[in-house]
mmCIF file of N, CA and C in Angstrom:
data_model
loop_
_atom_site.group_PDB
_atom_site.id
_atom_site.type_symbol
_atom_site.label_atom_id
_atom_site.label_comp_id
_atom_site.label_asym_id
_atom_site.label_seq_id
_atom_site.Cartn_x
_atom_site.Cartn_y
_atom_site.Cartn_z
ATOM 1 N N VAL V 1 117.267 107.689 182.716
ATOM 2 C CA VAL V 1 116.038 108.368 182.782
ATOM 3 C C VAL V 1 114.839 107.011 182.262
ATOM 4 N N GLN V 2 113.879 106.876 182.909
ATOM 5 C CA GLN V 2 113.015 106.072 182.566
ATOM 6 C C GLN V 2 112.162 105.948 181.219
ATOM 7 N N ARG V 3 112.347 107.136 180.547
ATOM 8 C CA ARG V 3 111.696 107.315 179.225
ATOM 9 C C ARG V 3 112.071 106.308 178.299
ATOM 10 N N VAL V 4 113.428 106.125 178.482
ATOM 11 C CA VAL V 4 113.971 105.120 177.392
ATOM 12 C C VAL V 4 113.116 103.787 177.406
ATOM 13 N N GLY V 5 112.531 103.535 178.243
ATOM 14 C CA GLY V 5 111.887 101.923 178.261
ATOM 15 C C GLY V 5 110.448 102.319 177.930
ATOM 16 N N GLY V 6 110.086 103.332 177.792
ATOM 17 C CA GLY V 6 108.850 103.812 177.728
ATOM 18 C C GLY V 6 107.946 104.068 179.002
ATOM 19 N N HIS V 7 108.612 104.180 180.072
ATOM 20 C CA HIS V 7 107.983 104.334 181.244
ATOM 21 C C HIS V 7 107.908 105.727 181.501
ATOM 22 N N LEU V 8 107.283 106.451 180.747
ATOM 23 C CA LEU V 8 107.144 107.927 180.836
ATOM 24 C C LEU V 8 106.383 108.482 181.947
ATOM 25 N N GLU V 9 105.244 107.932 182.784
ATOM 26 C CA GLU V 9 104.653 108.108 183.516
ATOM 27 C C GLU V 9 105.389 108.168 184.887
ATOM 28 N N GLU V 10 106.138 106.715 185.049
ATOM 29 C CA GLU V 10 107.142 106.559 185.962
ATOM 30 C C GLU V 10 108.192 107.815 186.170
ATOM 31 N N ALA V 11 108.751 108.103 184.903
ATOM 32 C CA ALA V 11 109.791 109.069 184.732
ATOM 33 C C ALA V 11 109.415 110.534 185.386
ATOM 34 N N ILE V 12 108.190 110.658 185.034
ATOM 35 C CA ILE V 12 107.731 112.120 185.599
ATOM 36 C C ILE V 12 107.559 111.848 187.208
ATOM 37 N N ALA V 13 107.133 110.815 187.570
ATOM 38 C CA ALA V 13 107.045 110.838 189.097
ATOM 39 C C ALA V 13 108.483 110.702 189.581
ATOM 40 N N LEU V 14 109.431 110.304 189.132
ATOM 41 C CA LEU V 14 110.586 110.323 189.851
ATOM 42 C C LEU V 14 111.149 111.703 189.610
ATOM 43 N N LEU V 15 110.760 112.248 188.659
ATOM 44 C CA LEU V 15 111.581 113.696 188.484
ATOM 45 C C LEU V 15 110.781 114.745 189.310
ATOM 46 N N ASP V 16 109.620 114.259 189.406
ATOM 47 C CA ASP V 16 108.637 115.286 190.317
ATOM 48 C C ASP V 16 109.497 115.268 191.848
ATOM 49 N N ARG V 17 109.865 113.926 192.284
ATOM 50 C CA ARG V 17 110.485 113.701 193.421
ATOM 51 C C ARG V 17 111.670 114.635 193.298
ATOM 52 N N VAL V 18 112.529 114.346 192.355
ATOM 53 C CA VAL V 18 113.555 115.201 192.237
ATOM 54 C C VAL V 18 113.661 116.678 192.303
ATOM 55 N N VAL V 19 112.722 117.313 191.596
ATOM 56 C CA VAL V 19 112.503 118.501 192.012
ATOM 57 C C VAL V 19 111.904 118.953 193.232
ATOM 58 N N LYS V 20 111.317 118.196 193.959
ATOM 59 C CA LYS V 20 110.858 118.484 195.546
ATOM 60 C C LYS V 20 112.222 118.447 196.358
ATOM 61 N N ILE V 21 113.190 117.284 196.174
ATOM 62 C CA ILE V 21 114.460 117.274 196.798
ATOM 63 C C ILE V 21 115.074 118.472 196.404
ATOM 64 N N ARG V 22 115.417 118.682 195.518
ATOM 65 C CA ARG V 22 116.254 119.950 195.094
ATOM 66 C C ARG V 22 115.732 121.379 195.540
ATOM 67 N N ARG V 23 114.405 121.470 195.445
ATOM 68 C CA ARG V 23 113.802 122.731 196.279
ATOM 69 C C ARG V 23 114.011 122.804 197.658
ATOM 70 N N ASP V 24 114.033 121.666 198.381
ATOM 71 C CA ASP V 24 114.071 121.596 199.889
ATOM 72 C C ASP V 24 115.562 121.669 200.064
ATOM 73 N N THR V 25 116.292 121.297 199.304
ATOM 74 C CA THR V 25 117.871 121.380 199.718
ATOM 75 C C THR V 25 118.638 122.418 198.886
ATOM 76 N N LEU V 26 117.923 122.987 197.716
ATOM 77 C CA LEU V 26 118.915 124.129 197.254
ATOM 78 C C LEU V 26 118.196 125.322 197.316
ATOM 79 N N GLY V 27 116.906 125.259 197.380
ATOM 80 C CA GLY V 27 116.052 126.387 197.536
ATOM 81 C C GLY V 27 115.235 126.648 196.250
ATOM 82 N N LEU V 28 114.355 127.454 196.312
ATOM 83 C CA LEU V 28 113.290 127.300 195.238
ATOM 84 C C LEU V 28 113.905 128.008 194.006
ATOM 85 N N TYR V 29 114.806 128.780 194.017
ATOM 86 C CA TYR V 29 115.268 129.400 192.564
ATOM 87 C C TYR V 29 116.639 128.861 192.264
ATOM 88 N N HIS V 30 116.976 127.706 192.290
ATOM 89 C CA HIS V 30 118.264 127.014 192.113
ATOM 90 C C HIS V 30 118.442 126.543 190.643
ATOM 91 N N ILE V 31 119.511 126.669 189.934
ATOM 92 C CA ILE V 31 119.591 126.383 188.580
ATOM 93 C C ILE V 31 119.528 124.904 188.404
ATOM 94 N N ASP V 32 119.772 123.973 189.367
ATOM 95 C CA ASP V 32 119.562 122.729 189.414
ATOM 96 C C ASP V 32 117.750 122.229 189.382
ATOM 97 N N VAL V 33 117.199 123.035 190.109
ATOM 98 C CA VAL V 33 115.755 122.949 190.123
ATOM 99 C C VAL V 33 115.194 123.252 188.743
ATOM 100 N N ALA V 34 115.566 124.347 188.062
ATOM 101 C CA ALA V 34 115.166 124.596 186.718
ATOM 102 C C ALA V 34 115.480 123.530 185.915
ATOM 103 N N GLY V 35 116.695 122.834 185.981
ATOM 104 C CA GLY V 35 117.158 121.680 185.046
ATOM 105 C C GLY V 35 116.235 120.655 185.308
ATOM 106 N N ALA V 36 115.973 120.201 186.371
ATOM 107 C CA ALA V 36 114.628 119.357 186.797
ATOM 108 C C ALA V 36 113.484 119.502 186.203
ATOM 109 N N LEU V 37 113.007 120.736 186.240
ATOM 110 C CA LEU V 37 111.619 120.961 185.614
ATOM 111 C C LEU V 37 111.805 120.946 184.322
ATOM 112 N N VAL V 38 112.911 121.332 183.626
ATOM 113 C CA VAL V 38 113.046 121.528 182.148
ATOM 114 C C VAL V 38 112.845 119.628 181.688
ATOM 115 N N MET V 39 113.556 118.976 182.579
ATOM 116 C CA MET V 39 113.232 117.572 182.461
ATOM 117 C C MET V 39 111.800 116.920 182.369
ATOM 118 N N VAL V 40 111.082 117.444 183.156
ATOM 119 C CA VAL V 40 109.773 117.102 183.300
ATOM 120 C C VAL V 40 108.823 117.577 182.155
ATOM 121 N N ALA V 41 109.025 118.672 181.839
ATOM 122 C CA ALA V 41 108.418 119.752 180.525
ATOM 123 C C ALA V 41 108.803 118.905 179.317
ATOM 124 N N THR V 42 110.032 118.146 179.184
ATOM 125 C CA THR V 42 110.229 117.562 178.114
ATOM 126 C C THR V 42 109.589 116.336 177.629
ATOM 127 N N ILE V 43 109.553 115.445 178.882
ATOM 128 C CA ILE V 43 108.789 114.407 178.853
ATOM 129 C C ILE V 43 107.147 114.636 178.388
ATOM 130 N N LEU V 44 106.682 115.876 179.237
ATOM 131 C CA LEU V 44 105.412 115.957 179.046
ATOM 132 C C LEU V 44 105.226 116.211 177.513
ATOM 133 N N THR V 45 106.291 117.053 177.011
ATOM 134 C CA THR V 45 105.942 117.224 175.815
ATOM 135 C C THR V 45 106.050 116.058 174.709
ATOM 136 N N GLN V 46 106.883 114.986 174.924
ATOM 137 C CA GLN V 46 106.612 113.731 174.293
ATOM 138 C C GLN V 46 105.480 113.268 174.366
ATOM 139 N N GLN V 47 104.662 113.276 175.603
ATOM 140 C CA GLN V 47 103.330 112.877 175.675
ATOM 141 C C GLN V 47 102.427 113.723 175.148
ATOM 142 N N CYS V 48 102.607 114.513 174.241
ATOM 143 C CA CYS V 48 101.549 115.609 173.604
ATOM 144 C C CYS V 48 100.906 116.212 174.772
ATOM 145 N N LYS V 49 101.383 116.338 176.000
ATOM 146 C CA LYS V 49 100.503 117.153 177.240
ATOM 147 C C LYS V 49 100.974 118.541 177.042
ATOM 148 N N PHE V 50 100.650 119.272 176.067
ATOM 149 C CA PHE V 50 101.251 120.588 175.842
ATOM 150 C C PHE V 50 100.994 121.735 177.051
ATOM 151 N N PRO V 51 99.590 121.952 177.300
ATOM 152 C CA PRO V 51 99.279 122.718 178.167
ATOM 153 C C PRO V 51 99.984 122.516 179.476
ATOM 154 N N GLU V 52 100.311 121.225 180.118
ATOM 155 C CA GLU V 52 101.206 120.986 181.380
ATOM 156 C C GLU V 52 102.391 121.169 181.077
ATOM 157 N N ALA V 53 102.873 120.840 179.919
ATOM 158 C CA ALA V 53 104.540 120.892 179.496
ATOM 159 C C ALA V 53 104.638 122.399 179.626
ATOM 160 N N THR V 54 104.082 123.385 179.095
ATOM 161 C CA THR V 54 104.046 124.807 179.037
ATOM 162 C C THR V 54 104.137 125.310 180.476
ATOM 163 N N ARG V 55 103.019 124.848 181.202
ATOM 164 C CA ARG V 55 103.138 125.361 182.874
ATOM 165 C C ARG V 55 104.220 124.939 183.206
ATOM 166 N N ILE V 56 105.012 123.898 183.149
ATOM 167 C CA ILE V 56 106.203 123.484 183.910
ATOM 168 C C ILE V 56 107.279 124.264 183.297
ATOM 169 N N CYS V 57 107.142 124.468 182.043
ATOM 170 C CA CYS V 57 108.446 125.271 181.295
ATOM 171 C C CYS V 57 108.326 126.619 181.696
ATOM 172 N N ASP V 58 106.996 127.246 181.823
ATOM 173 C CA ASP V 58 107.267 128.629 182.277
ATOM 174 C C ASP V 58 107.676 128.612 183.842
ATOM 175 N N GLU V 59 107.547 127.592 184.471
ATOM 176 C CA GLU V 59 107.883 127.734 186.095
ATOM 177 C C GLU V 59 109.245 127.454 185.993
ATOM 178 N N ALA V 60 109.891 126.592 185.064
ATOM 179 C CA ALA V 60 111.633 126.557 184.745
ATOM 180 C C ALA V 60 112.005 128.123 184.455
ATOM 181 N N ASP V 61 111.403 128.736 183.327
ATOM 182 C CA ASP V 61 111.636 129.981 182.954
ATOM 183 C C ASP V 61 111.722 130.948 184.201
ATOM 184 N N SER V 62 110.716 130.985 185.148
ATOM 185 C CA SER V 62 110.820 131.751 186.267
ATOM 186 C C SER V 62 112.045 131.600 187.115
ATOM 187 N N VAL V 63 112.145 130.400 187.283
ATOM 188 C CA VAL V 63 113.559 129.820 188.159
ATOM 189 C C VAL V 63 114.915 130.489 187.693
ATOM 190 N N LEU V 64 115.017 130.240 186.155
ATOM 191 C CA LEU V 64 116.025 130.721 185.447
ATOM 192 C C LEU V 64 116.431 132.165 185.623
ATOM 193 N N LYS V 65 115.369 132.996 185.321
ATOM 194 C CA LYS V 65 115.398 134.344 185.675
ATOM 195 C C LYS V 65 116.035 134.742 186.681
ATOM 196 N N ARG V 66 115.770 134.227 187.877
ATOM 197 C CA ARG V 66 116.610 134.290 189.281
ATOM 198 C C ARG V 66 117.635 133.671 189.171
ATOM 199 N N ALA V 67 118.011 132.355 188.658
ATOM 200 C CA ALA V 67 119.102 131.775 189.089
ATOM 201 C C ALA V 67 120.262 131.925 187.990
ATOM 202 N N ALA V 68 120.051 132.320 186.862
ATOM 203 C CA ALA V 68 120.923 132.744 185.618
ATOM 204 C C ALA V 68 120.464 134.084 184.871
ATOM 205 N N PRO V 69 120.627 135.019 185.668
ATOM 206 C CA PRO V 69 120.370 136.386 185.037
ATOM 207 C C PRO V 69 120.989 136.723 183.804
ATOM 208 N N GLY V 70 122.098 136.214 183.634
ATOM 209 C CA GLY V 70 122.880 136.620 182.414
ATOM 210 C C GLY V 70 122.388 135.644 181.386
ATOM 211 N N GLY V 71 121.577 134.487 181.424
ATOM 212 C CA GLY V 71 121.364 133.565 180.484
ATOM 213 C C GLY V 71 121.960 132.799 179.971
ATOM 214 N N SER V 72 123.591 132.761 180.320
ATOM 215 C CA SER V 72 124.377 132.107 179.649
ATOM 216 C C SER V 72 124.663 130.660 180.585
ATOM 217 N N HIS V 73 123.680 129.798 180.395
ATOM 218 C CA HIS V 73 123.975 128.508 181.488
ATOM 219 C C HIS V 73 123.409 127.398 180.542
ATOM 220 N N PRO V 74 123.820 126.200 180.785
ATOM 221 C CA PRO V 74 123.346 125.127 179.994
ATOM 222 C C PRO V 74 122.021 124.897 180.041
ATOM 223 N N ASN V 75 121.657 125.041 181.373
ATOM 224 C CA ASN V 75 120.086 124.857 181.729
ATOM 225 C C ASN V 75 119.208 125.818 181.043
ATOM 226 N N VAL V 76 119.812 126.991 180.615
ATOM 227 C CA VAL V 76 118.815 128.043 179.920
ATOM 228 C C VAL V 76 118.681 127.748 178.502
ATOM 229 N N ALA V 77 120.005 127.004 178.054
ATOM 230 C CA ALA V 77 119.862 126.502 176.547
ATOM 231 C C ALA V 77 118.844 125.018 176.576
ATOM 232 N N ARG V 78 118.883 124.390 177.490
ATOM 233 C CA ARG V 78 117.770 123.287 177.562
ATOM 234 C C ARG V 78 116.339 123.804 177.628
ATOM 235 N N TYR V 79 116.290 124.940 178.375
ATOM 236 C CA TYR V 79 114.756 125.467 178.550
ATOM 237 C C TYR V 79 114.389 125.964 177.288
ATOM 238 N N LEU V 80 115.300 126.508 176.494
ATOM 239 C CA LEU V 80 114.791 127.219 175.076
ATOM 240 C C LEU V 80 114.619 126.074 174.227
ATOM 241 N N LEU V 81 115.284 125.052 174.011
ATOM 242 C CA LEU V 81 115.108 123.911 173.083
ATOM 243 C C LEU V 81 113.627 123.010 173.553
ATOM 244 N N CYS V 82 113.537 122.770 174.907
ATOM 245 C CA CYS V 82 112.227 122.543 175.152
ATOM 246 C C CYS V 82 110.881 123.303 175.023
ATOM 247 N N LYS V 83 111.155 124.819 175.246
ATOM 248 C CA LYS V 83 110.183 125.596 174.814
ATOM 249 C C LYS V 83 109.887 125.653 173.315
ATOM 250 N N SER V 84 110.980 125.617 172.479
ATOM 251 C CA SER V 84 110.871 125.566 171.152
ATOM 252 C C SER V 84 109.858 124.446 170.787
ATOM 253 N N ALA V 85 110.307 123.327 171.205
ATOM 254 C CA ALA V 85 109.524 122.103 171.126
ATOM 255 C C ALA V 85 108.321 121.959 171.219
ATOM 256 N N ILE V 86 107.662 122.812 172.258
ATOM 257 C CA ILE V 86 106.191 122.988 172.622
ATOM 258 C C ILE V 86 105.689 123.763 171.708
ATOM 259 N N VAL V 87 106.337 124.930 171.186
ATOM 260 C CA VAL V 87 105.795 126.110 170.526
ATOM 261 C C VAL V 87 105.655 125.316 169.027
ATOM 262 N N TYR V 88 106.440 124.772 168.611
ATOM 263 C CA TYR V 88 106.532 124.112 167.139
ATOM 264 C C TYR V 88 105.261 123.086 167.268
ATOM 265 N N ALA V 89 105.304 122.350 168.193
ATOM 266 C CA ALA V 89 104.383 121.240 168.334
ATOM 267 C C ALA V 89 102.945 121.792 168.382
ATOM 268 N N VAL V 90 102.316 122.834 169.089
ATOM 269 C CA VAL V 90 101.140 123.822 168.814
ATOM 270 C C VAL V 90 101.184 124.323 167.639
ATOM 271 N N GLY V 91 101.922 124.397 166.675
ATOM 272 C CA GLY V 91 102.042 125.133 165.512
ATOM 273 C C GLY V 91 102.526 126.402 165.136
ATOM 274 N N ASP V 92 103.379 126.808 165.925
ATOM 275 C CA ASP V 92 103.959 127.978 165.745
ATOM 276 C C ASP V 92 105.479 128.081 165.204
ATOM 277 N N TYR V 93 105.727 127.884 164.324
ATOM 278 C CA TYR V 93 107.297 127.709 163.876
ATOM 279 C C TYR V 93 107.833 128.924 164.097
ATOM 280 N N GLN V 94 107.296 130.075 163.488
ATOM 281 C CA GLN V 94 107.773 131.555 163.647
ATOM 282 C C GLN V 94 108.278 131.801 164.813
ATOM 283 N N ASP V 95 107.629 131.192 165.996
ATOM 284 C CA ASP V 95 108.170 131.473 167.420
ATOM 285 C C ASP V 95 109.149 130.476 167.802
ATOM 286 N N ALA V 96 109.200 129.400 167.298
ATOM 287 C CA ALA V 96 110.045 128.221 167.740
ATOM 288 C C ALA V 96 111.504 128.512 167.324
ATOM 289 N N LEU V 97 111.696 128.987 166.126
ATOM 290 C CA LEU V 97 112.660 129.149 165.529
ATOM 291 C C LEU V 97 113.577 129.986 166.087
ATOM 292 N N PRO V 98 113.276 131.370 166.646
ATOM 293 C CA PRO V 98 113.967 131.912 167.608
ATOM 294 C C PRO V 98 114.499 131.516 169.033
ATOM 295 N N LEU V 99 113.841 130.601 169.549
ATOM 296 C CA LEU V 99 114.204 130.021 170.698
ATOM 297 C C LEU V 99 115.469 129.178 170.312
ATOM 298 N N VAL V 100 115.169 128.356 169.456
ATOM 299 C CA VAL V 100 116.319 127.404 169.016
ATOM 300 C C VAL V 100 117.829 128.043 168.687
ATOM 301 N N GLU V 101 117.565 129.261 168.067
ATOM 302 C CA GLU V 101 118.567 130.104 167.799
ATOM 303 C C GLU V 101 119.435 130.511 168.896
ATOM 304 N N GLN V 102 118.762 130.960 170.137
ATOM 305 C CA GLN V 102 119.220 131.583 171.331
ATOM 306 C C GLN V 102 119.818 130.260 172.011
ATOM 307 N N ALA V 103 119.351 129.156 171.865
ATOM 308 C CA ALA V 103 119.982 127.984 172.463
ATOM 309 C C ALA V 103 120.974 127.698 171.819
ATOM 310 N N LEU V 104 121.332 127.713 170.557
ATOM 311 C CA LEU V 104 122.460 127.236 169.793
ATOM 312 C C LEU V 104 123.622 128.366 169.883
ATOM 313 N N ASP V 105 123.144 129.655 170.177
ATOM 314 C CA ASP V 105 124.276 130.599 170.725
ATOM 315 C C ASP V 105 124.763 130.503 172.152
ATOM 316 N N ILE V 106 123.834 130.143 172.970
ATOM 317 C CA ILE V 106 124.347 129.919 174.481
ATOM 318 C C ILE V 106 125.455 128.685 174.148
ATOM 319 N N ARG V 107 125.155 127.772 173.323
ATOM 320 C CA ARG V 107 125.914 126.434 173.602
ATOM 321 C C ARG V 107 127.206 126.689 172.662
ATOM 322 N N ARG V 108 127.129 127.653 171.641
ATOM 323 C CA ARG V 108 128.175 127.906 171.120
ATOM 324 C C ARG V 108 129.291 128.473 172.103
ATOM 325 N N LYS V 109 128.728 129.646 172.779
ATOM 326 C CA LYS V 109 129.638 130.707 173.515
ATOM 327 C C LYS V 109 130.096 129.384 175.024
ATOM 328 N N ILE V 110 129.446 128.551 175.400
ATOM 329 C CA ILE V 110 129.697 127.844 176.417
ATOM 330 C C ILE V 110 130.659 126.618 176.052
ATOM 331 N N TYR V 111 130.296 126.013 175.014
ATOM 332 C CA TYR V 111 130.908 124.788 174.627
ATOM 333 C C TYR V 111 131.954 124.977 173.512
ATOM 334 N N GLY V 112 131.761 126.046 172.540
ATOM 335 C CA GLY V 112 132.216 126.200 171.209
ATOM 336 C C GLY V 112 131.672 125.502 170.066
ATOM 337 N N ASP V 113 132.008 125.574 168.805
ATOM 338 C CA ASP V 113 131.136 125.137 167.829
ATOM 339 C C ASP V 113 131.362 123.414 167.566
ATOM 340 N N THR V 114 132.491 122.895 168.152
ATOM 341 C CA THR V 114 132.550 121.598 167.885
ATOM 342 C C THR V 114 131.900 120.444 168.937
ATOM 343 N N HIS V 115 131.490 120.897 170.094
ATOM 344 C CA HIS V 115 131.188 120.011 171.203
ATOM 345 C C HIS V 115 129.694 119.474 170.745
ATOM 346 N N PRO V 116 129.421 118.246 171.455
ATOM 347 C CA PRO V 116 128.218 117.593 170.928
ATOM 348 C C PRO V 116 127.077 118.378 171.659
ATOM 349 N N GLU V 117 127.083 119.005 172.688
ATOM 350 C CA GLU V 117 126.045 119.774 172.769
ATOM 351 C C GLU V 117 125.560 121.031 172.030
ATOM 352 N N THR V 118 126.525 121.601 171.454
ATOM 353 C CA THR V 118 126.330 122.354 170.361
ATOM 354 C C THR V 118 125.730 121.913 169.107
ATOM 355 N N ALA V 119 126.087 120.699 168.869
ATOM 356 C CA ALA V 119 126.089 119.856 167.486
ATOM 357 C C ALA V 119 124.407 119.601 167.818
ATOM 358 N N ARG V 120 123.744 119.091 169.012
ATOM 359 C CA ARG V 120 122.604 118.834 169.211
ATOM 360 C C ARG V 120 121.525 120.055 169.251
ATOM 361 N N ALA V 121 122.200 121.341 169.468
ATOM 362 C CA ALA V 121 121.395 122.457 169.156
ATOM 363 C C ALA V 121 121.314 122.716 167.660
ATOM 364 N N GLN V 122 122.177 122.732 166.925
ATOM 365 C CA GLN V 122 122.320 122.618 165.462
ATOM 366 C C GLN V 122 121.123 121.784 164.775
ATOM 367 N N GLN V 123 121.251 120.592 165.343
ATOM 368 C CA GLN V 123 120.219 119.613 164.910
ATOM 369 C C GLN V 123 118.837 119.820 165.033
ATOM 370 N N HIS V 124 118.650 120.543 166.427
ATOM 371 C CA HIS V 124 117.053 121.026 166.650
ATOM 372 C C HIS V 124 117.057 122.192 165.537
ATOM 373 N N ARG V 125 118.104 123.155 165.291
ATOM 374 C CA ARG V 125 117.688 124.222 164.267
ATOM 375 C C ARG V 125 117.432 123.792 162.788
ATOM 376 N N ALA V 126 118.380 122.324 162.440
ATOM 377 C CA ALA V 126 117.957 121.813 161.204
ATOM 378 C C ALA V 126 116.784 121.116 160.796
ATOM 379 N N ARG V 127 116.381 120.468 162.297
ATOM 380 C CA ARG V 127 115.030 119.713 162.374
ATOM 381 C C ARG V 127 113.951 120.678 161.951
ATOM 382 N N LEU V 128 113.891 121.942 162.557
ATOM 383 C CA LEU V 128 112.841 123.046 162.729
ATOM 384 C C LEU V 128 112.772 123.302 161.091
ATOM 385 N N HIS V 129 113.962 123.864 160.443
ATOM 386 C CA HIS V 129 113.918 124.297 159.097
ATOM 387 C C HIS V 129 112.918 122.985 158.280
ATOM 388 N N HIS V 130 113.691 121.959 158.622
ATOM 389 C CA HIS V 130 113.030 120.449 157.602
ATOM 390 C C HIS V 130 111.579 120.523 157.788
ATOM 391 N N LEU V 131 111.124 120.336 159.041
ATOM 392 C CA LEU V 131 109.552 120.425 159.278
ATOM 393 C C LEU V 131 108.908 121.481 158.670
ATOM 394 N N ALA V 132 109.627 122.463 158.587
ATOM 395 C CA ALA V 132 109.055 123.589 158.014
ATOM 396 C C ALA V 132 109.021 123.876 156.407
ATOM 397 N N GLY V 133 109.842 122.724 155.788
ATOM 398 C CA GLY V 133 110.007 122.604 154.500
ATOM 399 C C GLY V 133 110.804 123.777 153.840
ATOM 400 N N GLU V 134 111.803 124.163 155.056
ATOM 401 C CA GLU V 134 112.949 125.067 154.547
ATOM 402 C C GLU V 134 114.362 124.221 154.841
ATOM 403 N N TYR V 135 115.222 124.665 154.088
ATOM 404 C CA TYR V 135 116.475 123.811 154.121
ATOM 405 C C TYR V 135 117.586 124.854 154.166
ATOM 406 N N VAL V 136 118.479 124.528 155.254
ATOM 407 C CA VAL V 136 119.416 125.565 155.735
ATOM 408 C C VAL V 136 120.925 124.959 155.259
ATOM 409 N N GLU V 137 121.603 125.906 154.604
ATOM 410 C CA GLU V 137 122.932 125.572 154.063
ATOM 411 C C GLU V 137 123.965 125.769 155.214
#
């Protein structure tokens, strides 16, 4: 992804193209469409473009509700972590933490406790607590 080199606008343009291609080839409500939308929302969040990130994240949520109705898919966890970052960034810690907890639960179910993806969700949880001035044991 282009965001590594600081080319966030270019990354968004490329991901917008990915979203269009996936919609055209896989359909509007495919899990991979949601995954690409979450990537766009994540970059927008990094740019502090919270209203736009929220809109894209909500779009991903509507896709996920149809594509992964049980909610136990890695892209659902990614969505929840992205949404929690937006919610926290606009100042609502109390609503961000349950989203991270849900993502952590999904990753534990899918990958187990020792997988790197589970560790990343645990890291998000710890970071939220730290930023709020709380410490988790």
